[in-house]
Short mmCIF file of C-alpha atoms in Angstrom, two decimals:
data_model
loop_
_atom_site.label_atom_id
_atom_site.label_comp_id
_atom_site.label_asym_id
_atom_site.label_seq_id
_atom_site.Cartn_x
_atom_site.Cartn_y
_atom_site.Cartn_z
CA UNK A 1 -20.24 -9.35 -1.66
CA UNK A 2 -22.76 -12.12 -2.42
CA UNK A 3 -22.23 -13.41 -5.95
CA UNK A 4 -24.87 -14.45 -8.24
CA UNK A 5 -25.78 -18.13 -8.38
CA UNK A 6 -24.46 -18.55 -11.89
CA UNK A 7 -21.13 -16.78 -11.13
CA UNK A 8 -18.06 -19.01 -11.60
CA UNK A 9 -15.95 -19.84 -8.65
CA UNK A 10 -12.80 -18.70 -10.58
CA UNK A 11 -14.32 -15.47 -12.07
CA UNK A 12 -12.36 -12.68 -10.83
CA UNK A 13 -14.20 -10.12 -8.50
CA UNK A 14 -13.35 -7.11 -6.33
CA UNK A 15 -13.08 -9.48 -3.33
CA UNK A 16 -10.73 -11.76 -5.25
CA UNK A 17 -8.64 -8.72 -6.53
CA UNK A 18 -8.55 -7.45 -2.88
CA UNK A 19 -7.54 -10.59 -1.31
CA UNK A 20 -4.74 -11.11 -4.13
CA UNK A 21 -3.31 -7.58 -3.43
CA UNK A 22 -3.42 -8.12 0.41
CA UNK A 23 -1.14 -11.25 -0.16
CA UNK A 24 1.08 -9.98 -3.14
CA UNK A 25 2.47 -6.93 -1.13
CA UNK A 26 3.91 -9.18 1.88
CA UNK A 27 4.91 -11.82 -0.72
CA UNK A 28 7.11 -9.22 -2.48
CA UNK A 29 8.52 -7.91 0.59
CA UNK A 30 9.44 -11.13 2.03
CA UNK A 31 10.92 -12.27 -1.24
CA UNK A 32 13.24 -9.30 -1.46
CA UNK A 33 14.35 -9.45 2.13
CA UNK A 34 15.07 -13.29 2.09
CA UNK A 35 16.68 -12.92 -1.34
CA UNK A 36 19.01 -10.04 -0.06
CA UNK A 37 20.12 -12.11 3.00
CA UNK A 38 20.94 -15.31 0.81
CA UNK A 39 22.57 -12.94 -1.74
CA UNK A 40 24.87 -11.67 0.90
CA UNK A 41 26.02 -15.10 1.93
CA UNK A 42 26.69 -16.04 -1.70
CA UNK A 43 28.46 -12.67 -2.27
CA UNK A 44 30.84 -13.11 0.53
CA UNK A 45 31.86 -16.54 -1.10
CA UNK A 46 32.50 -14.58 -4.20
CA UNK A 47 34.62 -12.02 -2.63
CA UNK A 48 37.82 -14.29 -3.12
CA UNK A 49 37.31 -13.87 -7.05
CA UNK A 50 37.31 -10.08 -6.61
CA UNK A 51 40.22 -9.89 -4.20
CA UNK A 52 42.56 -12.94 -5.27
CA UNK A 53 41.79 -12.76 -9.03
CA UNK A 54 41.90 -8.96 -9.54
CA UNK A 55 38.46 -8.65 -10.86
CA UNK A 56 36.38 -5.56 -11.11
CA UNK A 57 33.31 -4.60 -9.03
CA UNK A 58 31.12 -5.03 -12.14
CA UNK A 59 32.39 -8.67 -12.50
CA UNK A 60 31.47 -9.36 -8.89
CA UNK A 61 27.91 -8.28 -9.48
CA UNK A 62 27.57 -10.07 -12.70
CA UNK A 63 28.76 -13.42 -10.93
CA UNK A 64 26.32 -13.07 -7.94
CA UNK A 65 23.45 -12.09 -10.25
CA UNK A 66 23.97 -15.35 -12.23
CA UNK A 67 23.36 -17.27 -9.14
CA UNK A 68 20.13 -15.29 -8.45
CA UNK A 69 17.47 -17.34 -10.17
CA UNK A 70 18.56 -20.61 -8.09
CA UNK A 71 18.17 -18.32 -4.93
CA UNK A 72 14.83 -17.39 -5.95
CA UNK A 73 13.69 -20.96 -6.50
CA UNK A 74 14.32 -21.58 -2.87
CA UNK A 75 13.03 -18.06 -1.52
CA UNK A 76 9.76 -17.66 -3.40
CA UNK A 77 7.82 -20.80 -1.92
CA UNK A 78 8.95 -19.79 1.70
CA UNK A 79 7.95 -16.08 0.94
CA UNK A 80 4.34 -17.06 -0.48
CA UNK A 81 3.77 -19.24 2.65
CA UNK A 82 4.84 -16.51 5.19
CA UNK A 83 2.86 -13.91 3.19
CA UNK A 84 -0.28 -15.98 3.15
CA UNK A 85 -0.25 -16.78 6.79
CA UNK A 86 0.42 -13.03 7.35
CA UNK A 87 -2.29 -11.77 5.17
CA UNK A 88 -4.79 -14.51 6.33
CA UNK A 89 -4.26 -14.10 9.80
CA UNK A 90 -4.59 -10.17 9.53
CA UNK A 91 -8.01 -10.59 7.79
CA UNK A 92 -9.12 -13.10 10.39
CA UNK A 93 -8.07 -10.88 13.31
CA UNK A 94 -9.72 -7.82 11.86
CA UNK A 95 -12.82 -9.87 11.44
CA UNK A 96 -12.89 -9.32 7.68
CA UNK A 97 -13.10 -13.08 7.18
CA UNK A 98 -16.14 -13.29 9.49
CA UNK A 99 -17.93 -10.62 7.42
CA UNK A 100 -17.02 -12.50 4.22
CA UNK A 101 -18.45 -15.76 5.59
CA UNK A 102 -21.55 -13.87 6.82
CA UNK A 103 -22.06 -12.55 3.30
CA UNK A 104 -22.07 -16.01 1.89
CA UNK A 105 -18.66 -16.40 0.58
CA UNK A 106 -17.41 -19.92 1.00
CA UNK A 107 -14.10 -21.11 2.16
CA UNK A 108 -13.21 -22.30 -1.29
CA UNK A 109 -14.29 -19.04 -2.70
CA UNK A 110 -12.09 -17.36 -0.26
CA UNK A 111 -9.20 -19.46 -1.07
CA UNK A 112 -9.14 -19.05 -4.92
CA UNK A 113 -7.13 -15.79 -4.79
CA UNK A 114 -4.35 -17.09 -2.74
CA UNK A 115 -4.22 -20.26 -5.07
CA UNK A 116 -4.03 -18.17 -7.90
CA UNK A 117 -0.90 -16.33 -6.73
CA UNK A 118 0.46 -19.72 -5.70
CA UNK A 119 -0.31 -21.11 -9.35
CA UNK A 120 1.48 -18.03 -10.64
CA UNK A 121 4.46 -18.46 -8.58
CA UNK A 122 4.69 -22.09 -9.49
CA UNK A 123 4.84 -21.17 -13.12
CA UNK A 124 7.71 -18.82 -12.39
CA UNK A 125 9.53 -21.23 -10.47
CA UNK A 126 9.11 -23.92 -13.14
CA UNK A 127 10.68 -21.61 -15.79
CA UNK A 128 13.62 -21.02 -13.35
CA UNK A 129 14.19 -24.55 -12.50
CA UNK A 130 13.86 -25.90 -16.07
CA UNK A 131 15.51 -23.06 -18.08
CA UNK A 132 16.90 -20.00 -16.43
CA UNK A 133 18.50 -21.17 -13.11
CA UNK A 134 20.55 -23.96 -14.97
CA UNK A 135 21.57 -21.52 -17.61
CA UNK A 136 22.64 -18.97 -14.90
CA UNK A 137 24.74 -21.55 -13.00
CA UNK A 138 26.28 -23.02 -16.15
CA UNK A 139 27.54 -19.52 -17.16
CA UNK A 140 28.49 -18.85 -13.59
CA UNK A 141 30.79 -22.00 -13.72
CA UNK A 142 32.07 -21.10 -17.00
CA UNK A 143 33.05 -17.54 -16.00
CA UNK A 144 34.72 -18.62 -12.96
CA UNK A 145 36.73 -21.36 -14.69
CA UNK A 146 37.82 -18.56 -17.18
CA UNK A 147 38.85 -16.15 -14.42
CA UNK A 148 40.59 -18.86 -12.37
CA UNK A 149 42.40 -19.99 -15.56
CA UNK A 150 43.53 -16.40 -16.60
CA UNK A 151 47.20 -16.25 -15.47
CA UNK A 152 47.60 -12.81 -16.95
CA UNK A 153 44.83 -11.35 -14.45
CA UNK A 154 46.40 -13.19 -11.66
CA UNK A 155 50.04 -12.07 -12.29
CA UNK A 156 49.53 -8.66 -13.53
CA UNK A 157 47.54 -6.50 -11.38
CA UNK A 158 47.69 -2.74 -11.71
CA UNK A 159 49.41 -0.88 -8.77
CA UNK A 160 50.07 -3.82 -6.67
CA UNK A 161 52.93 -6.21 -5.91
CA UNK A 162 51.63 -9.80 -6.88
CA UNK A 163 53.30 -13.11 -6.06
CA UNK A 164 52.15 -15.66 -8.39
CA UNK A 165 54.68 -18.04 -7.53
CA UNK A 166 57.14 -18.67 -4.58
CA UNK A 167 59.92 -16.24 -4.96
CA UNK A 168 58.44 -14.19 -7.96
CA UNK A 169 57.27 -10.77 -7.38
CA UNK A 170 55.49 -8.80 -10.18
CA UNK A 171 54.57 -5.02 -10.31
CA UNK A 172 52.78 -2.99 -12.99
CA UNK A 173 52.20 0.68 -12.39
CA UNK A 174 49.49 1.10 -15.09
CA UNK A 175 47.48 -1.06 -17.39
CA UNK A 176 45.55 0.41 -20.19
CA UNK A 177 42.22 -0.53 -21.78
CA UNK A 178 44.21 -2.22 -24.70
CA UNK A 179 45.99 -4.62 -22.42
CA UNK A 180 49.36 -2.74 -22.56
CA UNK A 181 51.30 -2.23 -19.28
CA UNK A 182 53.62 0.49 -18.24
CA UNK A 183 56.17 0.76 -15.39
CA UNK A 184 57.04 -2.91 -15.08
CA UNK A 185 59.08 -4.70 -12.54
CA UNK A 186 59.68 -8.31 -12.20
CA UNK A 187 61.71 -9.95 -9.44
CA UNK A 188 62.80 -13.47 -9.91
CA UNK A 189 64.19 -14.88 -6.64
CA UNK A 190 63.29 -18.40 -6.93
CA UNK A 191 66.92 -19.13 -7.11
CA UNK A 192 68.44 -17.32 -4.11
CA UNK A 193 72.17 -17.57 -5.30
CA UNK A 194 71.21 -15.68 -8.34
CA UNK A 195 68.13 -13.35 -8.19
CA UNK A 196 67.14 -11.53 -11.37
CA UNK A 197 65.30 -8.32 -11.58
CA UNK A 198 63.65 -7.02 -14.87
CA UNK A 199 62.52 -3.47 -15.34
CA UNK A 200 60.92 -2.16 -18.44
CA UNK A 201 58.98 1.04 -19.53
CA UNK A 202 56.09 -0.99 -21.10
CA UNK A 203 54.94 -4.40 -22.09
CA UNK A 204 52.15 -6.55 -23.45
CA UNK A 205 50.91 -10.11 -23.22
CA UNK A 206 50.88 -12.51 -26.23
CA UNK A 207 49.38 -15.90 -26.69
CA UNK A 208 51.29 -18.33 -28.99
CA UNK A 209 49.53 -21.74 -28.72
CA UNK A 210 49.52 -22.95 -25.39
CA UNK A 211 52.35 -20.62 -24.27
CA UNK A 212 51.69 -17.16 -22.66
CA UNK A 213 54.59 -14.73 -23.32
CA UNK A 214 55.14 -11.23 -21.46
CA UNK A 215 56.95 -9.11 -23.97
CA UNK A 216 58.86 -6.22 -22.43
CA UNK A 217 60.16 -3.03 -24.00
CA UNK A 218 62.94 -0.52 -23.18
CA UNK A 219 64.15 -2.02 -19.99
CA UNK A 220 67.02 -3.77 -18.15
CA UNK A 221 67.87 -7.08 -16.45
CA UNK A 222 69.97 -7.09 -13.29
CA UNK A 223 71.74 -10.12 -11.90
CA UNK A 224 73.44 -10.52 -8.55
CA UNK A 225 75.36 -13.80 -7.80
CA UNK A 226 75.63 -14.90 -4.09
CA UNK A 227 78.44 -17.55 -3.22
CA UNK A 228 78.53 -18.41 0.37
CA UNK A 229 78.31 -15.18 2.35
CA UNK A 230 79.98 -12.97 -0.50
CA UNK A 231 78.01 -11.04 -2.90
CA UNK A 232 79.34 -10.67 -6.39
CA UNK A 233 79.00 -7.54 -8.47
CA UNK A 234 75.66 -6.58 -10.03
CA UNK A 235 75.34 -7.31 -13.90
CA UNK A 236 73.02 -5.01 -15.77
CA UNK A 237 71.90 -5.75 -19.26
CA UNK A 238 69.86 -3.20 -21.21
CA UNK A 239 67.45 -4.33 -23.95
CA UNK A 240 64.90 -2.83 -26.49
CA UNK A 241 62.72 -6.04 -26.33
CA UNK A 242 62.66 -9.03 -24.05
CA UNK A 243 60.15 -11.97 -23.95
CA UNK A 244 59.42 -13.61 -20.57
CA UNK A 245 57.64 -16.87 -20.63
CA UNK A 246 54.76 -16.91 -18.20
CA UNK A 247 53.73 -20.56 -19.35
CA UNK A 248 55.88 -22.11 -16.61
CA UNK A 249 53.49 -20.66 -14.09
CA UNK A 250 50.33 -22.05 -15.80
CA UNK A 251 48.96 -24.88 -13.63
CA UNK A 252 47.72 -28.02 -15.51
CA UNK A 253 43.80 -27.57 -15.05
CA UNK A 254 41.29 -30.13 -15.70
CA UNK A 255 38.75 -29.61 -18.46
CA UNK A 256 35.69 -27.70 -17.90
CA UNK A 257 32.74 -30.05 -17.03
CA UNK A 258 29.17 -29.30 -15.59
CA UNK A 259 27.37 -30.88 -12.67
CA UNK A 260 23.69 -31.84 -12.68
CA UNK A 261 22.49 -28.48 -11.39
CA UNK A 262 24.32 -26.77 -14.14
CA UNK A 263 22.88 -28.89 -16.95
CA UNK A 264 19.81 -28.04 -19.22
CA UNK A 265 16.75 -30.29 -18.82
CA UNK A 266 17.49 -31.70 -22.18
CA UNK A 267 20.97 -32.82 -21.06
CA UNK A 268 19.51 -34.41 -18.00
CA UNK A 269 17.07 -36.72 -19.89
CA UNK A 270 19.07 -37.18 -23.06
CA UNK A 271 22.78 -36.58 -22.59
CA UNK A 272 25.20 -37.15 -25.26
CA UNK A 273 26.64 -40.49 -25.92
CA UNK A 274 30.12 -39.38 -25.34
CA UNK A 275 29.37 -37.35 -21.90
CA UNK A 276 31.46 -39.47 -19.36
CA UNK A 277 29.88 -37.44 -16.46
CA UNK A 278 26.46 -38.31 -17.59
CA UNK A 279 27.23 -42.04 -18.07
CA UNK A 280 28.74 -42.28 -14.69
CA UNK A 281 25.95 -40.21 -12.81
CA UNK A 282 22.97 -41.47 -14.73
CA UNK A 283 20.78 -41.72 -11.68
CA UNK A 284 21.56 -38.28 -10.45
CA UNK A 285 20.59 -36.75 -13.80
CA UNK A 286 17.22 -38.51 -13.97
CA UNK A 287 16.54 -37.59 -10.10
CA UNK A 288 17.42 -34.04 -10.95
CA UNK A 289 15.09 -33.72 -14.01
CA UNK A 290 12.17 -34.99 -12.00
CA UNK A 291 13.10 -32.54 -8.97
CA UNK A 292 12.88 -29.67 -11.15
CA UNK A 293 9.42 -30.57 -12.15
CA UNK A 294 8.46 -31.23 -8.51
CA UNK A 295 9.91 -27.77 -7.50
CA UNK A 296 6.84 -26.34 -9.32
CA UNK A 297 4.47 -28.20 -7.08
CA UNK A 298 5.62 -26.71 -3.69
CA UNK A 299 4.20 -23.25 -3.96
CA UNK A 300 0.71 -24.72 -4.17
CA UNK A 301 1.45 -27.27 -1.58
CA UNK A 302 2.72 -24.66 1.04
CA UNK A 303 -0.27 -22.38 0.05
CA UNK A 304 -2.68 -25.13 0.66
CA UNK A 305 -1.08 -25.89 4.13
CA UNK A 306 -1.40 -22.34 5.10
CA UNK A 307 -5.09 -22.20 4.04
CA UNK A 308 -6.04 -25.44 5.86
CA UNK A 309 -4.35 -24.13 9.07
CA UNK A 310 -6.43 -20.95 9.19
CA UNK A 311 -9.62 -20.95 7.04
CA UNK A 312 -11.39 -23.65 9.23
CA UNK A 313 -10.35 -21.97 12.41
CA UNK A 314 -13.04 -21.17 14.94
CA UNK A 315 -13.11 -17.84 16.60
CA UNK A 316 -10.56 -17.51 19.37
CA UNK A 317 -9.92 -14.63 21.71
CA UNK A 318 -6.28 -15.89 22.28
CA UNK A 319 -5.35 -15.60 18.69
CA UNK A 320 -4.02 -18.20 16.31
CA UNK A 321 -0.35 -18.71 17.45
CA UNK A 322 -0.86 -22.43 17.65
CA UNK A 323 -2.28 -22.78 14.30
CA UNK A 324 0.37 -20.66 12.88
CA UNK A 325 3.03 -22.87 14.56
CA UNK A 326 1.37 -26.18 13.33
CA UNK A 327 1.28 -24.61 9.94
CA UNK A 328 4.94 -23.61 9.98
CA UNK A 329 5.85 -27.14 11.24
CA UNK A 330 3.87 -29.00 8.76
CA UNK A 331 5.35 -27.00 5.89
CA UNK A 332 8.87 -27.56 7.23
CA UNK A 333 8.36 -31.25 7.54
CA UNK A 334 6.84 -31.55 4.04
CA UNK A 335 9.82 -29.71 2.62
CA UNK A 336 12.48 -31.67 4.66
CA UNK A 337 10.88 -34.95 3.49
CA UNK A 338 10.91 -33.63 -0.18
CA UNK A 339 14.52 -32.97 0.02
CA UNK A 340 15.12 -36.46 1.78
CA UNK A 341 13.10 -38.25 -1.14
CA UNK A 342 14.92 -36.11 -3.81
CA UNK A 343 18.33 -37.27 -2.34
CA UNK A 344 17.15 -40.81 -1.90
CA UNK A 345 16.11 -40.92 -5.45
CA UNK A 346 19.63 -40.24 -6.71
CA UNK A 347 20.62 -43.74 -5.32
CA UNK A 348 17.34 -45.59 -6.37
CA UNK A 349 15.18 -44.43 -9.13
CA UNK A 350 12.29 -46.37 -7.85
CA UNK A 351 11.82 -43.60 -5.22
CA UNK A 352 11.10 -41.00 -7.87
CA UNK A 353 7.00 -41.58 -7.80
CA UNK A 354 7.21 -40.53 -4.08
CA UNK A 355 8.62 -37.00 -5.14
CA UNK A 356 5.15 -36.57 -6.79
CA UNK A 357 3.12 -38.49 -4.32
CA UNK A 358 4.09 -36.27 -1.36
CA UNK A 359 2.85 -32.92 -2.45
CA UNK A 360 -0.04 -34.51 -4.14
CA UNK A 361 -1.29 -36.32 -0.82
CA UNK A 362 -0.61 -33.04 1.18
CA UNK A 363 -2.58 -31.02 -1.37
CA UNK A 364 -5.56 -33.59 -1.14
CA UNK A 365 -5.54 -33.37 2.69
CA UNK A 366 -5.37 -29.76 2.80
CA UNK A 367 -8.23 -29.24 0.34
CA UNK A 368 -10.35 -31.73 2.36
CA UNK A 369 -9.57 -29.64 5.48
CA UNK A 370 -10.49 -26.47 3.68
CA UNK A 371 -13.80 -27.99 2.49
CA UNK A 372 -14.72 -28.93 5.97
CA UNK A 373 -13.39 -32.51 6.43
CA UNK A 374 -12.50 -33.17 9.92
CA UNK A 375 -9.56 -35.55 10.90
CA UNK A 376 -10.30 -35.84 14.65
CA UNK A 377 -7.29 -38.34 15.47
CA UNK A 378 -4.79 -35.77 13.75
CA UNK A 379 -6.34 -32.83 15.35
CA UNK A 380 -6.24 -34.32 18.78
CA UNK A 381 -2.74 -35.49 18.58
CA UNK A 382 -1.42 -32.04 17.25
CA UNK A 383 -3.46 -30.20 20.07
CA UNK A 384 -1.96 -32.38 22.62
CA UNK A 385 1.40 -31.39 21.29
CA UNK A 386 0.89 -27.81 20.97
CA UNK A 387 -1.57 -27.08 23.67
CA UNK A 388 0.60 -26.49 26.53
CA UNK A 389 3.38 -24.52 24.70
CA UNK A 390 1.08 -22.27 22.64
CA UNK A 391 -1.91 -21.98 24.90
CA UNK A 392 -4.43 -23.75 22.61
CA UNK A 393 -7.55 -22.43 21.11
CA UNK A 394 -11.12 -22.24 22.54
CA UNK A 395 -14.11 -21.48 20.56
CA UNK A 396 -16.39 -18.87 21.80
CA UNK A 397 -19.38 -19.94 23.59
#
C-alpha cells in the first residue's frame, strides 16, 4: 500500500478506488431510500390532481418526476454524509484504517477518495440547482396551472357523475381518443322551480375565442315546472344539434407567474424590465441566486465534518458512538445555520457573504482537524456535553 515518494496525492490508486467504492454503495442506497420517502410525501399531495381533476396515472407520475431534481438536491448531501460515516466507521471497526496508517498512508491521503466523491456530488447538485431543478419546477407549475384551468376535464369524466357547480350534474358514458363523448346526460337543477335535463347520443367540445361550448347531437331536453307544491307536466324537446355554453362555469383565474424557485438562474440575476414579480421581490431573487451556488458547497462541507470526526479518532474499545453523534449534531447545526442565513438574506442583502463564509470556515476547521490540529477548548466542551450520554471514548493504554 505504500506509494512512492513522487506519487501525487490525488493520483488514483487501488486504495483510492477501494475507499471510493466502499462509500459509493451506501451513498446510492441511502439516496434511493430517502428519495423514495420524500417522493411519497410529494406524491400524496399530488393525488388531488389525479382524483379531482380526472388525470391519468401516467400524468401523476410525470408530475411527481418533475419535482424529483429538487428533492435530490436535499437528499444527496445528507445521503453522502451518512454513507461516509457508515463506511469510515466500518473501516475503523474492522481495523482496516489501522493497517493503512501502519503502511504509511496519511490522513489526507485517506480522505482524498471521500472528498473526490463529495466534489462529484457537488457538481451534480450545482447542475440541479442552477439548471435542472428550476426547469422541472417551472414545468410542474405550468402543467398544474393547465390542468386546474381545464374545465372540460373537470366537468367531463368518463363513467362518473360530476358536479362542477352547485346543482349541476354531468355524466358521460364514454370518451374516445379524439375527444368525442358518447352517452351524455346533463342535469341542470340550479333553478329548483324548473330543472332541465339534457340527454344526447354524442357530443364534442369546441373552443370559440374565450368561450367553451359543449355541442350535443341527437338528443332531448326535458323540462319540469314546479309551482308551489304542485308539479307541472314535463316538456320534452328533441334536437339534432344543441350547443351548451360551458363558459359560465369557467372561473376567472390569475395569470400564470413563477416564483423564485421556478425561475432560471438568468432570470434571477437579470430579470425582464416588465417583470412585476421580479421588481417587487428583487431581494428574494438575488438571495435565491446565491443560495443555488452555495448549495454546491455543502456536500464537501458535510464530508469534511464526517472525516474530521472519525479520522483523528484514537482507538476505542467502546466504539465511536459519541463521535458519530457529534458529527451528526455538527452537520445538523451547520445546515440549520445555512438555512437561517439564506432566509435572512432575503430581507438584507448584506448577509449574503455569510452564506459563503459559513461553509468555508467549517471546511477550514475540518481540514485542520484532519491534518492533526487540536482545538482543546472545543474538544473539552464537546466531551463534557456528550460524555455522560454516550459513554465517551478512552484511548487504549
